[in-house]
Coordinates of C-alpha atoms and ligand atoms in Angstrom, one line a residue:
M1 CA 29.3 73.9 129.6
I2 CA 29.1 77.1 127.7
P3 CA 29.3 76.7 123.9
F4 CA 32.6 77.7 122.4
S5 CA 31.3 80.5 120.3
M6 CA 29.6 82.1 123.3
R7 CA 32.7 81.8 125.4
L8 CA 34.6 83.5 122.7
R9 CA 32.1 86.4 122.6
S10 CA 32.2 86.8 126.4
M11 CA 36.0 87.1 126.5
G12 CA 36.2 90.8 125.6
S13 CA 38.1 92.5 122.8
L14 CA 41.4 90.6 123.3
A15 CA 39.7 87.3 122.7
L16 CA 38.4 88.6 119.4
M17 CA 41.9 89.0 118.2
V18 CA 42.0 85.5 116.9
C19 CA 39.0 86.1 114.6
V20 CA 40.8 87.4 111.5
P21 CA 38.5 90.1 110.0
A22 CA 37.5 89.6 106.4
G23 CA 39.3 92.7 105.2
A24 CA 42.6 92.1 107.1
T25 CA 45.7 91.7 105.1
A26 CA 46.4 88.1 104.4
A27 CA 49.5 86.4 105.7
V28 CA 52.5 87.2 103.6
A29 CA 53.5 84.3 101.3
P30 CA 56.9 83.3 102.5
E31 CA 59.7 82.6 100.1
R32 CA 60.8 79.4 101.8
V33 CA 57.8 77.6 103.3
P34 CA 58.7 75.1 106.0
A35 CA 56.9 71.8 105.7
L36 CA 53.9 72.4 108.0
H37 CA 50.4 70.9 107.9
A38 CA 47.8 73.4 106.6
Q39 CA 46.0 73.4 109.9
T40 CA 49.3 74.3 111.7
R41 CA 49.9 77.1 109.3
T42 CA 46.3 78.5 109.8
D43 CA 46.8 78.3 113.6
L44 CA 50.2 80.0 113.3
D45 CA 48.6 82.8 111.3
A46 CA 45.8 83.2 113.9
S47 CA 48.3 83.2 116.8
M48 CA 50.4 85.9 115.1
H49 CA 47.3 88.1 114.7
G50 CA 46.6 87.6 118.4
E51 CA 50.2 88.3 119.5
A52 CA 50.5 91.4 117.3
Y53 CA 47.2 92.8 118.6
A54 CA 48.1 92.0 122.2
Y55 CA 51.4 93.8 121.8
A56 CA 49.9 97.0 120.3
T57 CA 47.1 97.0 122.8
Y58 CA 49.3 96.5 125.9
A59 CA 51.6 99.4 124.7
L60 CA 48.5 101.7 124.9
F61 CA 47.4 100.2 128.2
A62 CA 51.0 101.0 129.5
D63 CA 50.6 104.6 128.5
Q64 CA 47.2 104.8 130.2
A65 CA 48.7 103.3 133.4
R66 CA 51.5 106.0 133.3
A67 CA 48.9 108.7 132.8
Q68 CA 47.1 107.4 136.0
G69 CA 50.3 107.5 138.0
L70 CA 50.7 103.7 138.1
P71 CA 54.3 103.1 137.1
S72 CA 54.5 99.4 138.2
V73 CA 51.4 98.6 136.1
Q74 CA 52.9 100.6 133.2
R75 CA 56.1 98.5 133.4
L76 CA 54.0 95.3 133.6
F77 CA 52.1 96.1 130.5
Q78 CA 55.2 97.2 128.7
R79 CA 57.2 94.1 129.7
T80 CA 54.4 91.8 128.7
A81 CA 54.0 93.6 125.4
D82 CA 57.6 93.0 124.7
V83 CA 57.2 89.3 125.3
E84 CA 54.2 89.1 123.0
L85 CA 56.1 90.7 120.1
G86 CA 59.8 89.9 120.8
E87 CA 59.2 86.2 121.8
H88 CA 55.7 84.9 120.9
F89 CA 55.2 86.7 117.6
A90 CA 58.8 86.4 116.6
E91 CA 59.0 82.7 117.2
E92 CA 55.8 82.0 115.4
A93 CA 56.9 84.2 112.5
K94 CA 60.1 82.3 112.3
L95 CA 58.4 78.9 112.3
S96 CA 55.9 80.0 109.7
G97 CA 58.7 81.4 107.4
L98 CA 57.1 84.9 107.4
A99 CA 60.2 86.8 106.4
G100 CA 62.0 85.8 103.3
S101 CA 64.6 87.6 101.2
D102 CA 64.5 91.4 101.2
A103 CA 63.0 91.4 97.8
A104 CA 60.2 89.0 98.8
N105 CA 59.5 91.0 101.9
L106 CA 59.3 94.3 99.9
R107 CA 57.0 92.6 97.3
A108 CA 54.7 91.5 100.1
A109 CA 54.8 95.0 101.7
T110 CA 54.0 96.8 98.5
T111 CA 51.1 94.5 97.7
G112 CA 49.7 95.0 101.2
E113 CA 50.1 98.7 101.2
D114 CA 48.4 98.9 97.8
D115 CA 45.4 96.8 99.0
E116 CA 45.1 99.0 102.1
S117 CA 45.2 102.3 100.3
H118 CA 43.1 101.5 97.2
T119 CA 40.7 99.0 98.5
M120 CA 40.4 98.7 102.3
Y121 CA 40.7 102.3 103.6
S122 CA 39.1 104.0 100.6
T123 CA 36.0 101.8 101.1
F124 CA 36.0 102.3 104.9
A125 CA 36.3 106.1 104.3
K126 CA 33.3 106.2 101.9
Q127 CA 31.2 104.0 104.2
A128 CA 32.0 106.2 107.3
R129 CA 31.0 109.3 105.4
Q130 CA 27.7 107.7 104.3
D131 CA 27.1 106.7 107.9
G132 CA 27.9 110.2 109.3
D133 CA 31.0 109.1 111.2
T134 CA 33.1 112.0 109.9
A135 CA 36.1 111.7 112.4
A136 CA 36.5 108.0 111.3
A137 CA 36.1 109.0 107.6
S138 CA 38.9 111.6 108.0
L139 CA 41.1 109.1 109.7
F140 CA 40.5 106.4 107.1
E141 CA 41.3 109.0 104.3
K142 CA 44.5 110.0 106.0
I143 CA 45.6 106.4 106.5
A144 CA 44.8 105.6 102.8
K145 CA 47.0 108.5 101.8
D146 CA 49.8 107.3 104.1
E147 CA 49.7 103.7 102.8
K148 CA 50.0 105.0 99.3
T149 CA 53.2 106.9 100.4
Y150 CA 54.6 103.7 102.0
H151 CA 53.7 101.7 98.9
D152 CA 55.7 104.1 96.8
A153 CA 58.7 104.0 99.2
F154 CA 58.7 100.2 99.3
G155 CA 58.5 100.1 95.5
K156 CA 61.6 102.3 95.2
A157 CA 63.4 100.2 97.8
L158 CA 62.5 97.1 95.8
A159 CA 64.1 98.7 92.7
V160 CA 67.2 99.4 94.7
V161 CA 67.4 95.9 96.1
R162 CA 66.9 94.4 92.6
S163 CA 69.4 96.6 90.7
G164 CA 71.9 97.3 93.5
K165 CA 71.8 100.9 92.4
G166 CA 70.3 104.0 94.1
T167 CA 69.3 104.8 97.6
V168 CA 66.6 103.2 99.8
P169 CA 64.1 106.0 100.8
A170 CA 64.3 107.4 104.3
P171 CA 61.7 106.1 106.8
P172 CA 58.6 108.2 107.5
S173 CA 58.6 110.4 110.6
V174 CA 56.2 109.4 113.4
T175 CA 53.7 111.8 115.1
P176 CA 52.4 109.5 117.8
V177 CA 48.7 109.7 118.6
S178 CA 48.2 109.8 122.4
V179 CA 45.3 107.6 123.4
R180 CA 43.4 108.1 126.6
A181 CA 40.6 106.2 128.2
G182 CA 37.3 107.1 126.6
A183 CA 34.1 105.8 125.0
P184 CA 33.9 104.9 121.3
K185 CA 33.6 108.0 119.2
V186 CA 31.6 106.4 116.3
H187 CA 27.9 105.7 115.8
A188 CA 27.4 103.2 113.1
D189 CA 28.0 99.4 113.6
R190 CA 29.7 99.3 110.2
T191 CA 32.2 101.9 111.2
R192 CA 32.8 100.0 114.4
Q193 CA 33.5 96.8 112.5
N194 CA 35.7 98.6 110.0
L195 CA 37.7 100.1 112.9
S196 CA 38.1 96.6 114.4
T197 CA 39.4 95.4 111.0
A198 CA 41.8 98.3 110.8
L199 CA 43.1 97.7 114.3
H200 CA 43.9 94.1 113.6
D201 CA 45.4 94.9 110.3
E202 CA 47.6 97.7 111.5
A203 CA 48.8 95.6 114.5
L204 CA 49.7 92.7 112.2
V205 CA 51.4 94.8 109.6
S206 CA 53.5 96.7 112.2
A207 CA 54.6 93.4 113.7
K208 CA 55.5 92.0 110.3
Y209 CA 57.6 95.0 109.4
T210 CA 59.6 94.5 112.6
Q211 CA 60.4 91.0 111.4
F212 CA 61.3 92.3 107.9
A213 CA 63.5 94.9 109.5
K214 CA 65.4 92.2 111.5
A215 CA 65.8 90.2 108.2
A216 CA 67.2 93.3 106.4
T217 CA 69.7 93.8 109.3
A218 CA 70.7 90.2 109.0
H219 CA 71.2 90.7 105.3
G220 CA 73.4 93.7 106.0
N221 CA 70.9 96.3 104.6
Q222 CA 70.7 98.9 107.3
A223 CA 68.8 101.5 105.2
L224 CA 66.1 99.0 104.4
A225 CA 65.9 98.0 108.1
R226 CA 65.4 101.6 109.0
L227 CA 62.6 101.9 106.4
F228 CA 60.8 98.9 107.8
T229 CA 61.3 99.9 111.4
G230 CA 60.1 103.5 110.8
T231 CA 57.0 102.3 108.8
A232 CA 56.2 99.8 111.6
D233 CA 56.3 102.6 114.0
V234 CA 53.8 104.8 112.1
E235 CA 51.5 101.8 111.5
R236 CA 51.3 101.2 115.2
R237 CA 51.7 104.7 116.8
E238 CA 49.6 106.6 114.3
H239 CA 47.3 104.3 112.5
F240 CA 46.6 101.7 115.2
A241 CA 46.5 104.4 117.9
G242 CA 44.2 106.6 115.8
A243 CA 41.8 103.8 115.3
A244 CA 42.0 102.8 118.9
Q245 CA 41.1 106.3 120.0
L246 CA 38.0 106.3 117.9
A247 CA 37.1 102.7 118.9
G248 CA 37.4 103.4 122.6
I249 CA 39.9 100.5 123.1
V250 CA 41.6 102.1 126.1
Q251 CA 39.7 102.3 129.4
P252 CA 40.7 103.1 132.9
T253 CA 43.5 100.8 134.1
R254 CA 41.4 98.4 136.2
Q255 CA 39.2 97.7 133.2
N256 CA 42.3 97.3 130.9
L257 CA 43.7 94.8 133.3
T258 CA 40.4 92.8 133.2
T259 CA 40.4 92.9 129.4
A260 CA 44.0 91.7 129.4
I261 CA 43.2 88.9 131.9
N262 CA 40.3 87.7 129.8
G263 CA 42.5 87.6 126.7
E264 CA 45.4 85.8 128.4
Q265 CA 43.0 83.2 129.9
Y266 CA 41.4 82.6 126.5
E267 CA 44.8 82.1 125.0
S268 CA 46.2 79.9 127.8
R269 CA 43.1 77.8 128.4
I270 CA 41.6 77.5 124.9
M271 CA 43.5 78.9 122.0
Y272 CA 47.0 77.6 122.5
P273 CA 46.1 74.2 123.9
T274 CA 43.8 73.7 120.9
Y275 CA 46.5 74.7 118.5
A276 CA 49.0 72.4 120.3
R277 CA 46.7 69.5 120.0
H278 CA 46.2 70.1 116.3
A279 CA 49.9 70.4 115.7
K280 CA 50.7 67.2 117.7
A281 CA 48.0 65.3 115.7
A282 CA 49.5 66.6 112.5
G283 CA 53.0 65.6 113.5
D284 CA 54.3 69.2 113.7
A285 CA 56.2 68.6 116.9
Q286 CA 58.1 71.9 116.9
A287 CA 54.8 73.9 116.5
A288 CA 53.2 71.8 119.2
E289 CA 56.0 72.6 121.6
L290 CA 55.9 76.3 120.8
F291 CA 52.1 76.5 121.3
T292 CA 52.5 74.7 124.6
R293 CA 55.3 77.0 125.8
N294 CA 53.2 80.0 124.8
A295 CA 50.2 78.7 126.7
N296 CA 52.3 78.5 129.8
D297 CA 53.6 82.0 129.3
E298 CA 50.0 83.3 128.9
T299 CA 49.0 81.6 132.2
A300 CA 51.8 83.5 133.9
H301 CA 50.7 86.8 132.2
A302 CA 47.1 86.3 133.4
R303 CA 48.4 85.8 137.0
S304 CA 50.6 88.9 136.9
F305 CA 47.7 91.0 135.6
E306 CA 45.4 89.5 138.3
N307 CA 48.0 90.4 141.0
A308 CA 48.3 93.9 139.6
R309 CA 44.5 94.3 139.7
N310 CA 44.3 93.0 143.3
Q311 CA 46.8 95.7 144.3
L312 CA 44.8 98.5 142.8
H313 CA 42.9 100.6 145.3
Ligands
FE2_1 FE1 51.5 85.9 123.7
FE2_2 FE1 50.6 100.3 105.8
FE2_3 FE1 48.7 101.5 108.3
FE2_4 FE1 50.3 87.1 127.0

């Protein structure tokens, strides 16, 4: 029997998605907290990290499959990505009470953007410069600047929501980074670790904003929904993708399928069954049911990816 920690390490990058990096943005404090055991809440947070990371990664793997002339694999990655975000993440977010009122969501967003621009990315940029990773330093500096802009936009939107006066700022425009298979473009271990933290953070923030956008739509605030959706897009298609390019996350499709299979098997065989057991023992029946359902979905995802890999020449 292989020790758990070793199995985790051998699972590839998707397995690492449940290890919340120290610098990652903490879960947003919801306004209405459903009565859940602390362990269930921790497990929900870890699963949301994993689902958000899987969504963002599979979207890039889909682009790589298209670039290689493999439309059926492209569709498989895109369809699976949509399940990870639209079903798994969304249902976990709902159960954990991630989205609250528009004001609460905006407060959480401004705090997160402030931490990212003033603490996380400014530190990462300085460290990358010291370590001679200039491309990473430039990316971190650019992201820090962007996060400051989003912080200000969310701050203005919060004032509008509170006062009922004024206009919610327009969403930022997106210039997607196109990521192709390639080796990591950084040298220092510290830069590599910081890129991993950035990737997990950006994936999570982007997924959270999609939920905040849904909440704003439900509250009848279309302008705020557009601001959250547009910002979610930049977080994923520029920040996550920019970090993914430097970190060498995307590889040729065969290898991407193997990475995906390892991640899905980890989730279906270890992560979700463990979380389901915790939730059952804690009396959180709804969470136990959700974790079990997701484990079954991940088993099916692993099989579909295996079939796709078997059909590659
Ligand atoms: Fe999932
Ligand atoms: Fe951000
Ligand atoms: Fe970002
Ligand atoms: Fe999955």
